[in-house]
CSV table of C-alpha atoms in Angstrom, one decimal:
chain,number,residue,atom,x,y,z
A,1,UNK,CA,176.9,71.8,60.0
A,2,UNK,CA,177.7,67.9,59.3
A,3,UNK,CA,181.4,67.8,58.9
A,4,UNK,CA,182.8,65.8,56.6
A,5,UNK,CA,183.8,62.0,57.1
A,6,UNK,CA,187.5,62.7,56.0
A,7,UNK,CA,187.5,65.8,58.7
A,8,UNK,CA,185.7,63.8,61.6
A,9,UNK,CA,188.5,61.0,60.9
A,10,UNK,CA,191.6,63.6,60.7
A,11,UNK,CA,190.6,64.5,64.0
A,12,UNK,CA,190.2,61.5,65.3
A,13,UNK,CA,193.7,60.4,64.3
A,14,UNK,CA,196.1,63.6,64.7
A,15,UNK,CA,193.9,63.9,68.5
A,16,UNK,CA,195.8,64.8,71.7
A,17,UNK,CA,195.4,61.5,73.5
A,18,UNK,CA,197.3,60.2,70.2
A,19,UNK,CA,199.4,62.9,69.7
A,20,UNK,CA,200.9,64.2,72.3
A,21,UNK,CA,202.4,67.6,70.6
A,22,UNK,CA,198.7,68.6,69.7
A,23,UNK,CA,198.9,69.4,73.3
A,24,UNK,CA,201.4,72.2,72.8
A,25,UNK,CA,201.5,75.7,71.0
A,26,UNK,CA,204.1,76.1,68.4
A,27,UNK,CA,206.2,77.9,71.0
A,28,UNK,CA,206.2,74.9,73.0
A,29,UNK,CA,204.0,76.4,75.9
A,30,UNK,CA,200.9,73.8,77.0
A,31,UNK,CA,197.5,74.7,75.2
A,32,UNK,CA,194.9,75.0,78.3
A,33,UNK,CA,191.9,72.7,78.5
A,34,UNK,CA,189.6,75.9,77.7
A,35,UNK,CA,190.4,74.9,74.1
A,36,UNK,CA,189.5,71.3,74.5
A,37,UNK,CA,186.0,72.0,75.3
A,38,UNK,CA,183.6,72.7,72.8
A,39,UNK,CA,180.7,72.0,74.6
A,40,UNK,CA,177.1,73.8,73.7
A,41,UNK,CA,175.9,76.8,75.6
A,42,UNK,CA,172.0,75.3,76.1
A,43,UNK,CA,168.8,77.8,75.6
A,44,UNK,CA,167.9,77.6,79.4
A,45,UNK,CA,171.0,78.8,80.1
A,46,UNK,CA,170.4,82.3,78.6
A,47,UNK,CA,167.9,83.8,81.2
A,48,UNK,CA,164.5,85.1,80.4
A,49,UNK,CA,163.5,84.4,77.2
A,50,UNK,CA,162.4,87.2,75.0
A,51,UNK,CA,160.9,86.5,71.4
A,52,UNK,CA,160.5,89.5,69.3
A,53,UNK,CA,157.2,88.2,67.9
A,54,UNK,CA,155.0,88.0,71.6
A,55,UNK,CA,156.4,92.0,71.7
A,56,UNK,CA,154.8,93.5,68.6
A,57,UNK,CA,157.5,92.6,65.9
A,58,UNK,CA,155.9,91.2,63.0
A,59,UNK,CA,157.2,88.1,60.8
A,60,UNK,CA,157.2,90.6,57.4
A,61,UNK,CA,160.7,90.7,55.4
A,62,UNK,CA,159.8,93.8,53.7
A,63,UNK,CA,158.7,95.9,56.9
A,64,UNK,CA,162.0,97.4,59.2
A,65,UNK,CA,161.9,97.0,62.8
A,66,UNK,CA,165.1,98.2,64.3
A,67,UNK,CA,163.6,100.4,66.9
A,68,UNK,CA,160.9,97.5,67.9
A,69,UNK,CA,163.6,94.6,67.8
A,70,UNK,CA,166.3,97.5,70.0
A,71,UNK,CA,163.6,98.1,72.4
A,72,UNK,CA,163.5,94.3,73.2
A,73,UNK,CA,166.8,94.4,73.9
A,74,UNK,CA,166.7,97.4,75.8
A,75,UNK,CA,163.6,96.1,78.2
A,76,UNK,CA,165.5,92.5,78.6
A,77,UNK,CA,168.4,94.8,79.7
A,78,UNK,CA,166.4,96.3,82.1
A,79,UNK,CA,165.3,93.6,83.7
A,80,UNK,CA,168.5,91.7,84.5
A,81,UNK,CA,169.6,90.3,81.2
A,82,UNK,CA,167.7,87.4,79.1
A,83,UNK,CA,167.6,86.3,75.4
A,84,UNK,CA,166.6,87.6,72.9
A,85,UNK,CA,164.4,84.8,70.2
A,86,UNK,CA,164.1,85.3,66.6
A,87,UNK,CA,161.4,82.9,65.7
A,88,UNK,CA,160.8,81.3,62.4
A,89,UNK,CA,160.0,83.8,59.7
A,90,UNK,CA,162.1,86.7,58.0
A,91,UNK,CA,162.3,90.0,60.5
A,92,UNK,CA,164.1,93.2,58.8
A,93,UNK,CA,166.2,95.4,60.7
A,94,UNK,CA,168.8,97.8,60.5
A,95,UNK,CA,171.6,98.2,63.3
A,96,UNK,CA,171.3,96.3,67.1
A,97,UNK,CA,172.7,96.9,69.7
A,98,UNK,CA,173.3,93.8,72.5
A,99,UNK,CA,173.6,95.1,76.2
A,100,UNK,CA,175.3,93.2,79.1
A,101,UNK,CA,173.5,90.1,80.1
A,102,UNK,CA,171.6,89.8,76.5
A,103,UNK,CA,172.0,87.6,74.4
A,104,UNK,CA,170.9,86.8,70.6
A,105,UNK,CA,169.3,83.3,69.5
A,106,UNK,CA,168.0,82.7,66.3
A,107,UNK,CA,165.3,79.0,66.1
A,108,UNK,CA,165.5,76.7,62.9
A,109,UNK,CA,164.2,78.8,60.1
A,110,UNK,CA,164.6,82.2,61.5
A,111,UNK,CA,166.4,84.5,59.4
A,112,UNK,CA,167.6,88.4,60.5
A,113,UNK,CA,168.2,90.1,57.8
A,114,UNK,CA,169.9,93.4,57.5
A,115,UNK,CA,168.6,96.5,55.9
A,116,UNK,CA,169.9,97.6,52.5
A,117,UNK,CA,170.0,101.2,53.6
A,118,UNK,CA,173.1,102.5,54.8
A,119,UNK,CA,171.2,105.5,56.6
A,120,UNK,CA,170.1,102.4,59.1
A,121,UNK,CA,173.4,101.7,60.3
A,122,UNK,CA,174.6,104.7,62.1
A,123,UNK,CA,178.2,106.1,62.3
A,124,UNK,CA,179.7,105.6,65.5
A,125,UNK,CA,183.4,105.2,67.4
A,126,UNK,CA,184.7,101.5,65.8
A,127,UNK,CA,187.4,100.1,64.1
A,128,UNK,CA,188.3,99.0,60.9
A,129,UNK,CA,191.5,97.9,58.6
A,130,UNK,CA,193.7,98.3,61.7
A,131,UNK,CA,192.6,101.9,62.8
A,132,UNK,CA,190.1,103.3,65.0
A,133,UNK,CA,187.8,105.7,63.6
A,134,UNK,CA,183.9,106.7,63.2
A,135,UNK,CA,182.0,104.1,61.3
A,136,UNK,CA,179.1,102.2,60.4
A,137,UNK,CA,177.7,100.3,62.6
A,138,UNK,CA,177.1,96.6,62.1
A,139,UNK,CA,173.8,94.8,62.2
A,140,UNK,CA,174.4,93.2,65.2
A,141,UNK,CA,176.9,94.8,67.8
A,142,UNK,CA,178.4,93.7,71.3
A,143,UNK,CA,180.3,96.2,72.8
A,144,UNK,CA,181.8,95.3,76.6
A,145,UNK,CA,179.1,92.5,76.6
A,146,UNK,CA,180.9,89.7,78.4
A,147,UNK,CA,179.5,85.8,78.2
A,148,UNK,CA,177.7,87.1,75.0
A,149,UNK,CA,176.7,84.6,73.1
A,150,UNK,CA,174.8,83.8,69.6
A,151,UNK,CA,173.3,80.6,68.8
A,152,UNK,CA,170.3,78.6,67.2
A,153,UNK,CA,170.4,77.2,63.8
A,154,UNK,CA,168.9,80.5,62.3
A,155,UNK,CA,170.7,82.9,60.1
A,156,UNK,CA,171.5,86.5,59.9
A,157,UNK,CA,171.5,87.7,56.3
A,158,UNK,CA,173.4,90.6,55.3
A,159,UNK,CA,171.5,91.1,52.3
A,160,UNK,CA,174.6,92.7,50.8
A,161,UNK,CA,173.7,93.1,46.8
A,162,UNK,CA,173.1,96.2,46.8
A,163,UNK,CA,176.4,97.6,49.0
A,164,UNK,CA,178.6,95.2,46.7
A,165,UNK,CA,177.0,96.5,43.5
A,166,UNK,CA,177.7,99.9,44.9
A,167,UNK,CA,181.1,99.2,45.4
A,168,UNK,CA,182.1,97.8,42.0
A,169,UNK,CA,180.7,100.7,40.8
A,170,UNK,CA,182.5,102.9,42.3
A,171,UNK,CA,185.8,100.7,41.4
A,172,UNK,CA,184.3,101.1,38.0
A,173,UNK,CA,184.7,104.7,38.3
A,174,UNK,CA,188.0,104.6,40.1
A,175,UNK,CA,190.2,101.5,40.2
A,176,UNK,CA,192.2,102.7,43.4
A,177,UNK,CA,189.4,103.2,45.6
A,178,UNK,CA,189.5,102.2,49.3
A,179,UNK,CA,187.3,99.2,50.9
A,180,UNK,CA,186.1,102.5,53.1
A,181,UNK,CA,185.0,104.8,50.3
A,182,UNK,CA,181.5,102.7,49.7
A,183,UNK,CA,179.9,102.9,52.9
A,184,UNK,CA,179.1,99.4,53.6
A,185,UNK,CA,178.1,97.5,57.1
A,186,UNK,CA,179.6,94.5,58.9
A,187,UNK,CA,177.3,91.5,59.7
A,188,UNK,CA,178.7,91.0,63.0
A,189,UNK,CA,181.1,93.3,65.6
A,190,UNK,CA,182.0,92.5,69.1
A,191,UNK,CA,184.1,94.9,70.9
A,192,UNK,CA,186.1,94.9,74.3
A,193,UNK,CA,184.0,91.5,75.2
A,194,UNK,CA,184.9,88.5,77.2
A,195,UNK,CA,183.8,84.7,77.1
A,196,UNK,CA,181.9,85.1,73.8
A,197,UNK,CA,180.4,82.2,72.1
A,198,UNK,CA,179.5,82.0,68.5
A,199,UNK,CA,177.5,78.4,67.9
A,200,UNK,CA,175.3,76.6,64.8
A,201,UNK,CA,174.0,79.6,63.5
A,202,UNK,CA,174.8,80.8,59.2
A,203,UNK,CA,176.2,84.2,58.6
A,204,UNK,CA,175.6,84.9,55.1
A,205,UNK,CA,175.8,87.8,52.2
A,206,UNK,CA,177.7,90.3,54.4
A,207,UNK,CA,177.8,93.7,53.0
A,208,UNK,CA,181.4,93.8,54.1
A,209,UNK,CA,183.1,91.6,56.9
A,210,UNK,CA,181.2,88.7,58.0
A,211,UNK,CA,182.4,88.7,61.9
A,212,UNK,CA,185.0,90.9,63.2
A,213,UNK,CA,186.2,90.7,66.7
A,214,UNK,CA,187.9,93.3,68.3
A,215,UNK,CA,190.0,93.9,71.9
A,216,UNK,CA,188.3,90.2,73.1
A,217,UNK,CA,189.7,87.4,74.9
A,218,UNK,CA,188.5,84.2,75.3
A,219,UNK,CA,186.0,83.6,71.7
A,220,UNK,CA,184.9,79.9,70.6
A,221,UNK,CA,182.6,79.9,67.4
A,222,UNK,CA,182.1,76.4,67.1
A,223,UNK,CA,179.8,74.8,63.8
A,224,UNK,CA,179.2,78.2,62.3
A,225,UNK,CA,178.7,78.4,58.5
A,226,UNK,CA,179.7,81.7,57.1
A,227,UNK,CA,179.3,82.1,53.1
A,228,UNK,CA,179.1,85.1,50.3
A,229,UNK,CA,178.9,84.4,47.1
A,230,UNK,CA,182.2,84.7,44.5
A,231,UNK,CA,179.6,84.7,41.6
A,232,UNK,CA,177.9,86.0,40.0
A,233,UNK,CA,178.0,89.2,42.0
A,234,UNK,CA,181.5,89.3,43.7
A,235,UNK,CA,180.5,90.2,47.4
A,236,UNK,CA,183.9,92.4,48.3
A,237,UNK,CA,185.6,92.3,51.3
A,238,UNK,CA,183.3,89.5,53.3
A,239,UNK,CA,185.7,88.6,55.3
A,240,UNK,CA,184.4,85.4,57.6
A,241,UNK,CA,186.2,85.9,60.3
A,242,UNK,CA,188.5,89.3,61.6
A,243,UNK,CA,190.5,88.7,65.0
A,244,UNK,CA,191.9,92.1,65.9
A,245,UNK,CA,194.4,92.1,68.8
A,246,UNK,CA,192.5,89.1,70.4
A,247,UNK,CA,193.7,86.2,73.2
A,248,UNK,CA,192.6,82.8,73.2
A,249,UNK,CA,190.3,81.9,70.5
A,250,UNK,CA,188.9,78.6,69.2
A,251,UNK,CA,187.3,78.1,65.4
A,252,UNK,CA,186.3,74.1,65.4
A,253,UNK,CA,183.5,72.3,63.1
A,254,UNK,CA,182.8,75.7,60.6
A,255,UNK,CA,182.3,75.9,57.4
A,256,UNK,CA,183.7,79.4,55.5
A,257,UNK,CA,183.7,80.2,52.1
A,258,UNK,CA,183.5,84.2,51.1
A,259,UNK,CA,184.6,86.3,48.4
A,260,UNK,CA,187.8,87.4,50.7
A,261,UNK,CA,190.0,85.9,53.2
A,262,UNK,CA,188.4,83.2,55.3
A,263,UNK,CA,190.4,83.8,58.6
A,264,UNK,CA,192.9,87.2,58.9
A,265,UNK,CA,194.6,88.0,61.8
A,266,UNK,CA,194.2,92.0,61.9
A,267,UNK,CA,196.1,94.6,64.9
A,268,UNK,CA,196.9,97.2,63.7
A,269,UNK,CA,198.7,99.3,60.2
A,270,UNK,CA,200.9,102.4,60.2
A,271,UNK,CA,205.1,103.1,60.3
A,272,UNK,CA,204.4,103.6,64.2
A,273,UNK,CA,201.7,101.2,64.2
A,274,UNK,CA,203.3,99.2,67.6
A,275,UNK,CA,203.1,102.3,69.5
A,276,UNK,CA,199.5,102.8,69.3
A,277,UNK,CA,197.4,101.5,72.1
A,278,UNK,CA,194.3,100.5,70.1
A,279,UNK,CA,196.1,98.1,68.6
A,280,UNK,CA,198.1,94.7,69.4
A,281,UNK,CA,198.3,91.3,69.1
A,282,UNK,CA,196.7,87.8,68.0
A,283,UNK,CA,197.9,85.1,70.7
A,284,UNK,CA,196.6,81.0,71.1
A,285,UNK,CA,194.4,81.1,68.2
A,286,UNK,CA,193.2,77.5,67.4
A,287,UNK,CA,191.3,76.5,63.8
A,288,UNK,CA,190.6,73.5,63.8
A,289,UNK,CA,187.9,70.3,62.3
A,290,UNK,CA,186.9,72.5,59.3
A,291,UNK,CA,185.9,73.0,55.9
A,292,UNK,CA,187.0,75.9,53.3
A,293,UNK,CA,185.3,76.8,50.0
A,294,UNK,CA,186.2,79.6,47.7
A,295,UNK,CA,187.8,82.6,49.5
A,296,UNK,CA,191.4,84.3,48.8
A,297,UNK,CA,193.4,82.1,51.7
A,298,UNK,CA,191.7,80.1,54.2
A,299,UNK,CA,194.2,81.6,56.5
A,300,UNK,CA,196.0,85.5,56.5
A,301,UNK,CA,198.1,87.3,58.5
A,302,UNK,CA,197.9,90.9,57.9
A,303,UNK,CA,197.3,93.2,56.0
A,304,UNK,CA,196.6,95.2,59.2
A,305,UNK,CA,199.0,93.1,61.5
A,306,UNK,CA,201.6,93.3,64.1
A,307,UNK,CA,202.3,90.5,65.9
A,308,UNK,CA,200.7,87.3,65.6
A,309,UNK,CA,202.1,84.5,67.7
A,310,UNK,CA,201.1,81.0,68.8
A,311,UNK,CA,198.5,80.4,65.7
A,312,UNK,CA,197.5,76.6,64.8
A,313,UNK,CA,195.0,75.5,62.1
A,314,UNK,CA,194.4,71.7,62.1
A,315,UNK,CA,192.3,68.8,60.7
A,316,UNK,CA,190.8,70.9,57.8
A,317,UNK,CA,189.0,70.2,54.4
A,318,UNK,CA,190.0,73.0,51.5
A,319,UNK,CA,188.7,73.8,48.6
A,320,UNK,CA,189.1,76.6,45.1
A,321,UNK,CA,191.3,78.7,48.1
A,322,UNK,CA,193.3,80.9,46.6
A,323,UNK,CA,196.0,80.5,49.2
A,324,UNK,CA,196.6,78.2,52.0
A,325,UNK,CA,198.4,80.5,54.0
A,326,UNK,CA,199.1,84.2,53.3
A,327,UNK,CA,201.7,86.4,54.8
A,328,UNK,CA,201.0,89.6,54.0
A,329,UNK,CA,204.6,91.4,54.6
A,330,UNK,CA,203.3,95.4,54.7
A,331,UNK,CA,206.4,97.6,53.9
A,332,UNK,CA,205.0,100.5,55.7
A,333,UNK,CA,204.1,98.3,59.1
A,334,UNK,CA,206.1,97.1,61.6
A,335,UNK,CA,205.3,93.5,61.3
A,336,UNK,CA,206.1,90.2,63.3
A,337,UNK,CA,204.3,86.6,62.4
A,338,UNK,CA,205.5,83.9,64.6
A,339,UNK,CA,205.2,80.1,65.9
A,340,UNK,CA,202.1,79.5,63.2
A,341,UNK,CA,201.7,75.7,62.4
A,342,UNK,CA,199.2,74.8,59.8
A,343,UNK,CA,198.4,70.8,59.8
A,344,UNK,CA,197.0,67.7,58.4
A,345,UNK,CA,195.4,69.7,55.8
A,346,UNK,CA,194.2,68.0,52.7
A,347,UNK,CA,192.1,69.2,49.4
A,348,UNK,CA,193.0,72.5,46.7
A,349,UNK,CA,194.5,75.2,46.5
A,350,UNK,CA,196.3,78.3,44.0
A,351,UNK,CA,199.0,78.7,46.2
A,352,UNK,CA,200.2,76.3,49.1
A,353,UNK,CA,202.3,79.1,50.5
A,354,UNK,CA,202.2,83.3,49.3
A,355,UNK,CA,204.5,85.2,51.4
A,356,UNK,CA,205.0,88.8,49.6
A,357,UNK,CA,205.0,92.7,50.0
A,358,UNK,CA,201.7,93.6,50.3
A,359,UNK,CA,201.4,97.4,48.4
A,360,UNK,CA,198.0,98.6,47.9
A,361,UNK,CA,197.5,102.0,50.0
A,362,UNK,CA,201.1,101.9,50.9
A,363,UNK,CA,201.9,105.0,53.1
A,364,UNK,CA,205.4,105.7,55.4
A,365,UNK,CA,203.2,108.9,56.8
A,366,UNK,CA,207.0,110.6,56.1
A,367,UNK,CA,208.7,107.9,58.0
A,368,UNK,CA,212.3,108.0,56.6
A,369,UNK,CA,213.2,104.4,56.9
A,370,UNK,CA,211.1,101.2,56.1
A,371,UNK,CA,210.1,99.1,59.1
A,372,UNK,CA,211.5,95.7,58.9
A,373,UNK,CA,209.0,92.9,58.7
A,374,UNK,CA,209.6,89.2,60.0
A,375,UNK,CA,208.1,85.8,60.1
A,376,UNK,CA,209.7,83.2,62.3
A,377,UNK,CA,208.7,79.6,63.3
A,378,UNK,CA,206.6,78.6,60.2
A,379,UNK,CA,205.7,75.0,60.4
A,380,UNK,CA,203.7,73.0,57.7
A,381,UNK,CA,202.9,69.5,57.7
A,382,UNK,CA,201.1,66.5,57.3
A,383,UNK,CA,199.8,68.2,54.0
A,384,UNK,CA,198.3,66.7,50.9
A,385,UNK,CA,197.4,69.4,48.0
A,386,UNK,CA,197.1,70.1,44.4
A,387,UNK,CA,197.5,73.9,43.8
A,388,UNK,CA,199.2,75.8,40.9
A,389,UNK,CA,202.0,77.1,42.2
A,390,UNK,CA,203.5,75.4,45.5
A,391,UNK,CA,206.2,77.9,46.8
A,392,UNK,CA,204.9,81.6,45.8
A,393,UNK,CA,207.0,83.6,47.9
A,394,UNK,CA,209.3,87.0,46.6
A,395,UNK,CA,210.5,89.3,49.6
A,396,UNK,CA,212.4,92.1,49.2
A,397,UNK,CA,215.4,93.9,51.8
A,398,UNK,CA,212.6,94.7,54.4
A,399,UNK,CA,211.6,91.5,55.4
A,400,UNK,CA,213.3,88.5,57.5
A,401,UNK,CA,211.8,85.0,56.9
A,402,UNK,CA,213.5,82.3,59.2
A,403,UNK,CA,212.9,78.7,60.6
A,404,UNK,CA,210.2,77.7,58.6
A,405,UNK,CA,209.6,73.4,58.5
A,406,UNK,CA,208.2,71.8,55.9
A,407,UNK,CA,207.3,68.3,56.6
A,408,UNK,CA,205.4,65.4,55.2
A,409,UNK,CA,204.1,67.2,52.4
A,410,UNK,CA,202.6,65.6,49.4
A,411,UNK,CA,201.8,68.4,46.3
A,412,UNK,CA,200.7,67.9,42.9
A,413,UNK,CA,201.6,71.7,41.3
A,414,UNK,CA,201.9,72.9,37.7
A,415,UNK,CA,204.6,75.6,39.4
A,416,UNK,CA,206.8,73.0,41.8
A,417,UNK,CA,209.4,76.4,42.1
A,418,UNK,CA,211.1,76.2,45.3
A,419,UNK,CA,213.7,78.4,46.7
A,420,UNK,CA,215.2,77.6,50.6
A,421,UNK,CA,218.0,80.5,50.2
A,422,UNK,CA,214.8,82.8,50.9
A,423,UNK,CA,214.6,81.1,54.2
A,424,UNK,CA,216.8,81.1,56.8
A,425,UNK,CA,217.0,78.1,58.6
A,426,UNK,CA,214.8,76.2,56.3
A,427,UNK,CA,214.4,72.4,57.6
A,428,UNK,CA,212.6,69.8,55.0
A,429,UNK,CA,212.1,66.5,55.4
A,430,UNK,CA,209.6,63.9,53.5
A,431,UNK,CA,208.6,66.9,51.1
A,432,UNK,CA,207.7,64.9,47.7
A,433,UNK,CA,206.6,67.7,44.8
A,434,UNK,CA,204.9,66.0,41.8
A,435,UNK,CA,207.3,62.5,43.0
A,436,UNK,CA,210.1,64.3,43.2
A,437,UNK,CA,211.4,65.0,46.6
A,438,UNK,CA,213.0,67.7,47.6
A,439,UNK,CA,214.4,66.7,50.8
């Protein structure tokens, strides 16, 4: 994607030669050079090449060739690894499954596009909202695939109209359903894999989650654009991008804008959600020299969280987000958000900052006390935004809030409410609210 001039510029002036505490976590520990290169994984690089169309799949959009597309993969397997080349056209498919040494890469006007039918997406060991359990599988899945990697400036297409029309439906029908009562596919899912690299390629129209990335350490997506449409079919629950107990991750040059949150740190839900060994946490996550459109916040921690420490998000462009950032305080999780900086961030938003209870599906299992949830280190700065309401936070005796820094904040707000007692150790300094500062 071409970024835009005021992003390429930000980065140019808040970069670490400049700046030396861009070098640093919030926690004050050094951010490795792994983060500092964003370098291209090249074509050549990938092993044998494999495209679909010089092994019987035919460019039709209306003809499904799963099993002819999986036994591509199967055969590349077999031989030692290689890539696998979607050529230009439109190819149909339901569920694929990457092996170890394959990889997927889609050329300039190549599209995947997923099935429709849930019966092609089979139901299998996974994990979703912060709990492992049997389900669909997405259209294309990486499980224990180290160095896997997608690129090309194709797309995959979720072609999700018909799961999201099913699912308003059925929230026609009943107003508290769950997100897992319409059975609805993931674009993307990479389990229990190393060294990934996401680069160039469009994720669009997921029929739920756009990318979710569980149990992995060491993910760069780099220039993706992810989008699903707000209008005039909501597409629910399109998550861009999921990090689920993941280490080391870098998000630079994308553009995201989906009917849900554009980046949520997941882990984990329950009363005794810490003690359970699927789950964890987010560490050295770094967003970075990108561009948000619609989606609910542009950054969310929770609702299926534990512990997400050393989190930065830098140099970006938003716009129509509901929130900035979103702390989602879960009264029946054990939850810890700490050492998150969000900087030099300039555009639109509803809410600059939402910290409250979040209560839908709320369930203490017959837990007799409430687990206490905290947030810790909160730094925001080097912000210019219009939004409607500036400081939407409301806790309640369950959770802790503490040193959070606001500074060098410029807002334009029709709600320019602000309450530090909810805070404590609140530091402000060059915070100016509709010209009015509150320093």
């Amino acid at each position: 994607m071409k970024k835009s001039i005021w992003i390429i510029l930000l980065s140019l002036i808040f970069s670490p030669a400049i700046c030396q505490q861009q070098d640093f976590w919030p926690d004050g520990t050094v951010i490795s050079d792994w983060f500092k290169d964003d370098s291209k994984i090249e074509l050549s690089d990938l092993g044998r090449p494999y495209v679909i169309t010089e092994h019987g799949v035919k460019n039709d959009p209306d003809l499904l060739q799963t099993h002819q597309i999986q036994a591509i993969i199967d055969k590349a397997s077999g031989n030692g690894g290689g890539v696998i080349i979607i050529p230009e056209g439109t190819y149909l498919s339901g569920a694929l499954f990457f092996k170890p040494k394959t990889h997927l890469h889609l050329m300039e006007g190549a599209v995947l596009k997923g099935s429709n039918e849930i019966a092609n997406y089979p139901k299998i060991p996974s994990r979703m909202e912060g709990q492992n359990l049997d389900y669909f599988a997405a259209l294309v899945n990486a499980y224990e695939v180290d160095g896997f990697t997608i690129s090309g400036t194709g797309t995959i297409d979720g072609n999700g109209l018909k799961f999201w029309e099913a699912f308003w439906q059925r929230r026609k029908e009943d107003p508290n359903c769950t997100n897992l009562e319409v059975s609805r596919p993931r674009l993307v899912f990479i389990w229990r894999s190393n060294n990934v690299q996401l680069q160039d390629v469009s994720l669009i129209n997921a029929g739920f989650w756009s990318s979710h990335y569980f149990q992995c350490e060491n993910v760069k997506i780099l220039d993706l654009t992810i989008t699903s449409p707000s209008s005039p079919v909501k597409a629910p629950s399109t998550d861009a991008i999921d990090l689920d107990v993941v280490k080391n991750v870098l998000i630079k040059g994308c553009y995201l804008s989906v009917n849900d949150d554009a980046i949520a740190l997941k882990g984990g839900k329950g009363p005794w959600a810490d003690e359970d060994p699927n789950n964890g946490e987010n560490t050295h996550i770094l967003i970075e020299d990108s561009e948000f459109g619609f989606c609910h916040s542009a950054l969310t921690c929770g609702s299926e969280a534990i512990h997400n420490k050393n989190v930065i998000m830098r140099n970006i462009q938003i716009q129509d987000a509901h929130r900035l950032l979103w702390l989602k305080m879960r009264p029946d999780t054990p939850q810890n958000y700490e050492y998150i900086t969000v900087e030099n961030i300039r555009g639109q938003a509803h809410s600059f900052i939402y910290v409250k209870p979040w209560t839908q599906f709320f369930d203490l299992q017959g837990r007799k006390d409430v687990p206490l949830s905290y947030s810790d280190h909160i730094t925001m700065k080097n912000i210019d935004l219009e939004c409607d309401i500036f400081f939407d936070v409301a806790i309640t005796e369950h959770d802790r809030l503490s040193n959070f820094d606001f500074e060098n904040i410029m807002v334009k707000t029709e709600k320019a409410n602000f309450n530090k007692d909810l805070v404590k150790g609140f530091e402000v300094k060059n915070v100016v609210v509709n010209g009015k500062s509150l320093d």
